Amino acid sequence: MKNLTTLDYWTKAHGAINIELNSNDLIKKWISSHIDFKSIKNVFEIGCYPGRYLTIFGDQGVEVNGLDYIDEVYKIPKIFELRKYKIGQFFCNDFFKFKPDTKYDCVMSLGFIEHFKDWEDVFFKHFEYVNDNGYLIIEVPNFRGLFQKIPRMLFDYENYKRHNLRSMKLNEWNDVLIANDFEIIYSGYFGGYKLWFEEDKNCRFCLLAKKYMIRGLRLIKNILFQSKEEHSSFSCAIGIIAKRK
C-alpha cells in the first residue's frame, strides 16, 4: 500500500498530545449535527492520534477506542482517564496489518484516506470495523475544489502532494456505500471557504502574493457563488456519514 506520508512526518506534525478542541471546531459541529450519540455505545477512530476528535464522543458518555501507528497513542487513555471517559482499547499498529477482533457502533477516520495512493482499498477496509446498524464517518479536506487547489499548489505545494486528490470524489463514496448496504445520512461539503497552510514562507514577496491572491479568490468566489454557503469549488471539507443496514 503506497503511503503518501511517513511516520516521521506525522510524529513531527502532531507534536505533543493536545486533546483540546475549540467549541466552534467545524468537525465537531458537523458530527454533532448528524449523529445520535444516545444510540452509540462505543466509537473507534482510525488514525486517532492525538485524540482530540474522540473527545466529541467521550464528552457524550460514549466509550472511546482507537488505532494509530504513532507510539504515543498509548498515552491517550491516561489523559482520557482524567476526563472520566469510558475507555476501551487503543492500538499501536499498521492499519493494513491490524485485524479488529470486535466491531463498533461508530467508526470514523478524519483526514486519513487521502494520504494513500490506493484510497479505495483504505475506504473498503473501514467496513471491517462497523457493527450492524453502526455509523461510518469519513472526512477529508477538499483539495480538488478550484478555490482551494490554486492557493495550495502555489503556497503549500509539499503539503498538497501528500494528498491524493482522486480520493476526494464524493459521488464515488456514495456509490460504494450504497452498494455495500449503507444508508447515507449526510453526504456533502462543509466548513465554508477556509484555508490552512503547512508551509511557512517568510519572504515578504511570498506573504504579499499569498495575501492578495486569496483576497482576489474570495472576491471571485463571492461573485460566482453569491447564494451558496457550501460548494465543491470552495468548501474546505468533504464528509459523509452513513449507517450500516
GROMACS .gro file of C-alpha atoms in nm:
model
  245
    1MET     CA    1   0.000   0.000   0.000
    2LYS     CA    2   0.155   0.329  -0.116
    3ASN     CA    3   0.152   0.580   0.168
    4LEU     CA    4   0.194   0.946   0.068
    5THR     CA    5   0.322   1.037   0.416
    6THR     CA    6   0.566   0.889   0.666
    7LEU     CA    7   0.560   0.804   1.035
    8ASP     CA    8   0.828   1.066   1.094
    9TYR     CA    9   0.615   1.331   0.924
   10TRP     CA   10   0.310   1.260   1.141
   11THR     CA   11   0.512   1.240   1.461
   12LYS     CA   12   0.658   1.585   1.396
   13ALA     CA   13   0.332   1.731   1.263
   14HIS     CA   14   0.128   1.635   1.568
   15GLY     CA   15   0.392   1.703   1.831
   16ALA     CA   16   0.285   1.662   2.194
   17ILE     CA   17  -0.063   1.533   2.272
   18ASN     CA   18  -0.322   1.809   2.288
   19ILE     CA   19  -0.684   1.697   2.311
   20GLU     CA   20  -0.836   2.042   2.349
   21LEU     CA   21  -1.097   2.109   2.083
   22ASN     CA   22  -1.247   2.451   2.013
   23SER     CA   23  -1.623   2.460   2.068
   24ASN     CA   24  -1.658   2.606   1.717
   25ASP     CA   25  -1.445   2.337   1.555
   26LEU     CA   26  -1.602   2.259   1.217
   27ILE     CA   27  -1.562   1.880   1.254
   28LYS     CA   28  -1.722   1.886   1.598
   29LYS     CA   29  -2.016   2.091   1.475
   30TRP     CA   30  -2.061   1.866   1.172
   31ILE     CA   31  -2.059   1.538   1.365
   32SER     CA   32  -2.276   1.671   1.649
   33SER     CA   33  -2.538   1.789   1.399
   34HIS     CA   34  -2.584   1.448   1.236
   35ILE     CA   35  -2.514   1.181   1.497
   36ASP     CA   36  -2.747   1.042   1.764
   37PHE     CA   37  -2.499   0.983   2.045
   38LYS     CA   38  -2.759   0.800   2.255
   39SER     CA   39  -2.765   0.516   2.001
   40ILE     CA   40  -2.387   0.465   2.021
   41LYS     CA   41  -2.214   0.264   2.293
   42ASN     CA   42  -1.862   0.276   2.150
   43VAL     CA   43  -1.662   0.458   1.885
   44PHE     CA   44  -1.340   0.361   1.708
   45GLU     CA   45  -1.120   0.617   1.534
   46ILE     CA   46  -0.878   0.506   1.263
   47GLY     CA   47  -0.574   0.734   1.278
   48CYS     CA   48  -0.680   0.855   1.623
   49TYR     CA   49  -0.366   1.036   1.744
   50PRO     CA   50  -0.360   1.284   1.916
   51GLY     CA   51  -0.716   1.200   2.023
   52ARG     CA   52  -0.890   1.537   2.015
   53TYR     CA   53  -1.179   1.425   1.795
   54LEU     CA   54  -1.258   1.132   2.021
   55THR     CA   55  -1.346   1.392   2.284
   56ILE     CA   56  -1.660   1.467   2.079
   57PHE     CA   57  -1.785   1.121   2.177
   58GLY     CA   58  -1.618   1.094   2.516
   59ASP     CA   59  -1.798   1.407   2.633
   60GLN     CA   60  -2.127   1.232   2.546
   61GLY     CA   61  -2.052   0.922   2.753
   62VAL     CA   62  -1.955   0.703   2.457
   63GLU     CA   63  -1.671   0.452   2.509
   64VAL     CA   64  -1.367   0.565   2.309
   65ASN     CA   65  -1.127   0.337   2.117
   66GLY     CA   66  -0.863   0.398   1.854
   67LEU     CA   67  -0.578   0.288   1.629
   68ASP     CA   68  -0.266   0.472   1.517
   69TYR     CA   69   0.091   0.383   1.427
   70ILE     CA   70   0.241   0.662   1.637
   71ASP     CA   71   0.387   0.512   1.957
   72GLU     CA   72   0.248   0.794   2.169
   73VAL     CA   73  -0.104   0.662   2.109
   74TYR     CA   74  -0.067   0.459   2.428
   75LYS     CA   75  -0.059   0.783   2.629
   76ILE     CA   76  -0.409   0.884   2.519
   77PRO     CA   77  -0.602   0.658   2.764
   78LYS     CA   78  -0.419   0.808   3.062
   79ILE     CA   79  -0.520   1.157   2.951
   80PHE     CA   80  -0.879   1.048   2.892
   81GLU     CA   81  -0.891   0.897   3.239
   82LEU     CA   82  -0.854   1.249   3.378
   83ARG     CA   83  -1.176   1.342   3.200
   84LYS     CA   84  -1.356   1.037   3.338
   85TYR     CA   85  -1.421   0.899   2.990
   86LYS     CA   86  -1.529   0.543   2.925
   87ILE     CA   87  -1.213   0.394   2.775
   88GLY     CA   88  -1.195   0.085   2.558
   89GLN     CA   89  -0.881  -0.023   2.371
   90PHE     CA   90  -0.609   0.172   2.194
   91PHE     CA   91  -0.375   0.003   1.950
   92CYS     CA   92  -0.040   0.099   1.800
   93ASN     CA   93  -0.036  -0.083   1.470
   94ASP     CA   94  -0.036  -0.051   1.092
   95PHE     CA   95  -0.394  -0.013   0.970
   96PHE     CA   96  -0.336  -0.264   0.691
   97LYS     CA   97  -0.190  -0.530   0.918
   98PHE     CA   98  -0.434  -0.487   1.204
   99LYS     CA   99  -0.728  -0.727   1.234
  100PRO     CA  100  -1.007  -0.599   1.459
  101ASP     CA  101  -1.144  -0.862   1.698
  102THR     CA  102  -1.466  -0.670   1.751
  103LYS     CA  103  -1.693  -0.428   1.569
  104TYR     CA  104  -1.809  -0.086   1.681
  105ASP     CA  105  -2.126   0.123   1.684
  106CYS     CA  106  -1.940   0.410   1.522
  107VAL     CA  107  -1.620   0.411   1.316
  108MET     CA  108  -1.455   0.728   1.193
  109SER     CA  109  -1.148   0.850   1.012
  110LEU     CA  110  -1.078   1.219   0.967
  111GLY     CA  111  -0.815   1.327   0.719
  112PHE     CA  112  -0.693   0.972   0.666
  113ILE     CA  113  -0.789   0.804   0.337
  114GLU     CA  114  -0.649   1.086   0.122
  115HIS     CA  115  -0.292   1.005   0.225
  116PHE     CA  116  -0.286   0.677   0.033
  117LYS     CA  117  -0.243   0.609  -0.336
  118ASP     CA  118  -0.491   0.319  -0.335
  119TRP     CA  119  -0.753   0.508  -0.140
  120GLU     CA  120  -1.035   0.272  -0.245
  121ASP     CA  121  -0.875  -0.017  -0.054
  122VAL     CA  122  -0.847   0.205   0.253
  123PHE     CA  123  -1.212   0.304   0.221
  124PHE     CA  124  -1.331  -0.057   0.195
  125LYS     CA  125  -1.123  -0.169   0.492
  126HIS     CA  126  -1.320   0.066   0.717
  127PHE     CA  127  -1.621  -0.165   0.675
  128GLU     CA  128  -1.448  -0.441   0.875
  129TYR     CA  129  -1.490  -0.234   1.191
  130VAL     CA  130  -1.856  -0.133   1.160
  131ASN     CA  131  -2.131  -0.308   1.355
  132ASP     CA  132  -2.474  -0.386   1.213
  133ASN     CA  133  -2.670  -0.058   1.232
  134GLY     CA  134  -2.339   0.112   1.309
  135TYR     CA  135  -2.229   0.453   1.183
  136LEU     CA  136  -1.938   0.525   0.950
  137ILE     CA  137  -1.791   0.877   0.944
  138ILE     CA  138  -1.529   0.975   0.686
  139GLU     CA  139  -1.390   1.323   0.624
  140VAL     CA  140  -1.111   1.461   0.406
  141PRO     CA  141  -1.001   1.815   0.316
  142ASN     CA  142  -1.129   1.940  -0.018
  143PHE     CA  143  -0.813   1.999  -0.219
  144ARG     CA  144  -0.993   1.932  -0.551
  145GLY     CA  145  -1.204   2.246  -0.534
  146LEU     CA  146  -1.061   2.513  -0.765
  147PHE     CA  147  -1.059   2.786  -0.499
  148GLN     CA  148  -0.880   2.551  -0.259
  149LYS     CA  149  -0.647   2.395  -0.515
  150ILE     CA  150  -0.491   2.710  -0.663
  151PRO     CA  151  -0.351   2.865  -0.342
  152ARG     CA  152  -0.232   2.525  -0.215
  153MET     CA  153  -0.040   2.450  -0.534
  154LEU     CA  154   0.125   2.790  -0.516
  155PHE     CA  155   0.190   2.832  -0.144
  156ASP     CA  156   0.163   2.487   0.016
  157TYR     CA  157   0.286   2.253  -0.255
  158GLU     CA  158   0.470   1.996  -0.041
  159ASN     CA  159   0.161   1.950   0.170
  160TYR     CA  160  -0.054   1.942  -0.143
  161LYS     CA  161   0.149   1.648  -0.277
  162ARG     CA  162   0.081   1.448   0.040
  163HIS     CA  163  -0.286   1.432  -0.055
  164ASN     CA  164  -0.444   1.206  -0.316
  165LEU     CA  165  -0.699   1.422  -0.495
  166ARG     CA  166  -0.858   1.113  -0.651
  167SER     CA  167  -0.988   1.022  -0.304
  168MET     CA  168  -1.193   1.342  -0.291
  169LYS     CA  169  -1.479   1.228  -0.512
  170LEU     CA  170  -1.798   1.231  -0.308
  171ASN     CA  171  -2.011   1.059  -0.571
  172GLU     CA  172  -1.779   0.758  -0.565
  173TRP     CA  173  -1.808   0.738  -0.186
  174ASN     CA  174  -2.187   0.740  -0.216
  175ASP     CA  175  -2.189   0.465  -0.477
  176VAL     CA  176  -1.956   0.239  -0.276
  177LEU     CA  177  -2.153   0.279   0.046
  178ILE     CA  178  -2.494   0.223  -0.113
  179ALA     CA  179  -2.362  -0.087  -0.292
  180ASN     CA  180  -2.243  -0.222   0.046
  181ASP     CA  181  -2.576  -0.178   0.228
  182PHE     CA  182  -2.514   0.156   0.396
  183GLU     CA  183  -2.779   0.425   0.428
  184ILE     CA  184  -2.646   0.775   0.359
  185ILE     CA  185  -2.730   1.016   0.640
  186TYR     CA  186  -2.513   1.305   0.526
  187SER     CA  187  -2.304   1.350   0.215
  188GLY     CA  188  -2.163   1.684   0.118
  189TYR     CA  189  -1.919   1.971   0.152
  190PHE     CA  190  -1.892   2.181   0.465
  191GLY     CA  191  -1.676   2.426   0.659
  192GLY     CA  192  -1.708   2.723   0.426
  193TYR     CA  193  -1.414   2.884   0.249
  194LYS     CA  194  -1.130   2.838   0.495
  195LEU     CA  195  -0.763   2.791   0.407
  196TRP     CA  196  -0.481   2.645   0.614
  197PHE     CA  197  -0.119   2.603   0.510
  198GLU     CA  198   0.159   2.386   0.649
  199GLU     CA  199   0.440   2.558   0.465
  200ASP     CA  200   0.558   2.886   0.613
  201LYS     CA  201   0.729   3.106   0.356
  202ASN     CA  202   0.855   3.410   0.536
  203CYS     CA  203   0.980   3.613   0.240
  204ARG     CA  204   0.792   3.940   0.205
  205PHE     CA  205   0.703   3.877  -0.160
  206CYS     CA  206   0.551   3.536  -0.081
  207LEU     CA  207   0.344   3.674   0.203
  208LEU     CA  208   0.213   3.961  -0.008
  209ALA     CA  209   0.144   3.736  -0.307
  210LYS     CA  210  -0.050   3.493  -0.088
  211LYS     CA  211  -0.244   3.773   0.080
  212TYR     CA  212  -0.360   3.934  -0.244
  213MET     CA  213  -0.426   3.609  -0.428
  214ILE     CA  214  -0.651   3.483  -0.150
  215ARG     CA  215  -0.825   3.821  -0.136
  216GLY     CA  216  -0.882   3.803  -0.512
  217LEU     CA  217  -1.009   3.445  -0.496
  218ARG     CA  218  -1.253   3.538  -0.219
  219LEU     CA  219  -1.386   3.824  -0.431
  220ILE     CA  220  -1.434   3.599  -0.735
  221LYS     CA  221  -1.597   3.329  -0.520
  222ASN     CA  222  -1.842   3.582  -0.376
  223ILE     CA  223  -1.937   3.696  -0.725
  224LEU     CA  224  -1.979   3.347  -0.871
  225PHE     CA  225  -2.140   3.184  -0.568
  226GLN     CA  226  -2.338   3.464  -0.408
  227SER     CA  227  -2.615   3.248  -0.263
  228LYS     CA  228  -2.410   2.940  -0.174
  229GLU     CA  229  -2.264   2.879   0.171
  230GLU     CA  230  -2.108   2.548   0.062
  231HIS     CA  231  -1.987   2.421  -0.274
  232SER     CA  232  -1.743   2.167  -0.415
  233SER     CA  233  -1.540   2.452  -0.565
  234PHE     CA  234  -1.454   2.623  -0.237
  235SER     CA  235  -1.571   2.445   0.082
  236CYS     CA  236  -1.277   2.329   0.290
  237ALA     CA  237  -1.403   1.981   0.388
  238ILE     CA  238  -1.577   1.679   0.237
  239GLY     CA  239  -1.768   1.446   0.464
  240ILE     CA  240  -2.001   1.150   0.467
  241ILE     CA  241  -2.195   0.989   0.748
  242ALA     CA  242  -2.360   0.658   0.676
  243LYS     CA  243  -2.534   0.385   0.873
  244ARG     CA  244  -2.499   0.014   0.807
  245LYS     CA  245  -2.829  -0.164   0.744
   0.00000   0.00000   0.00000
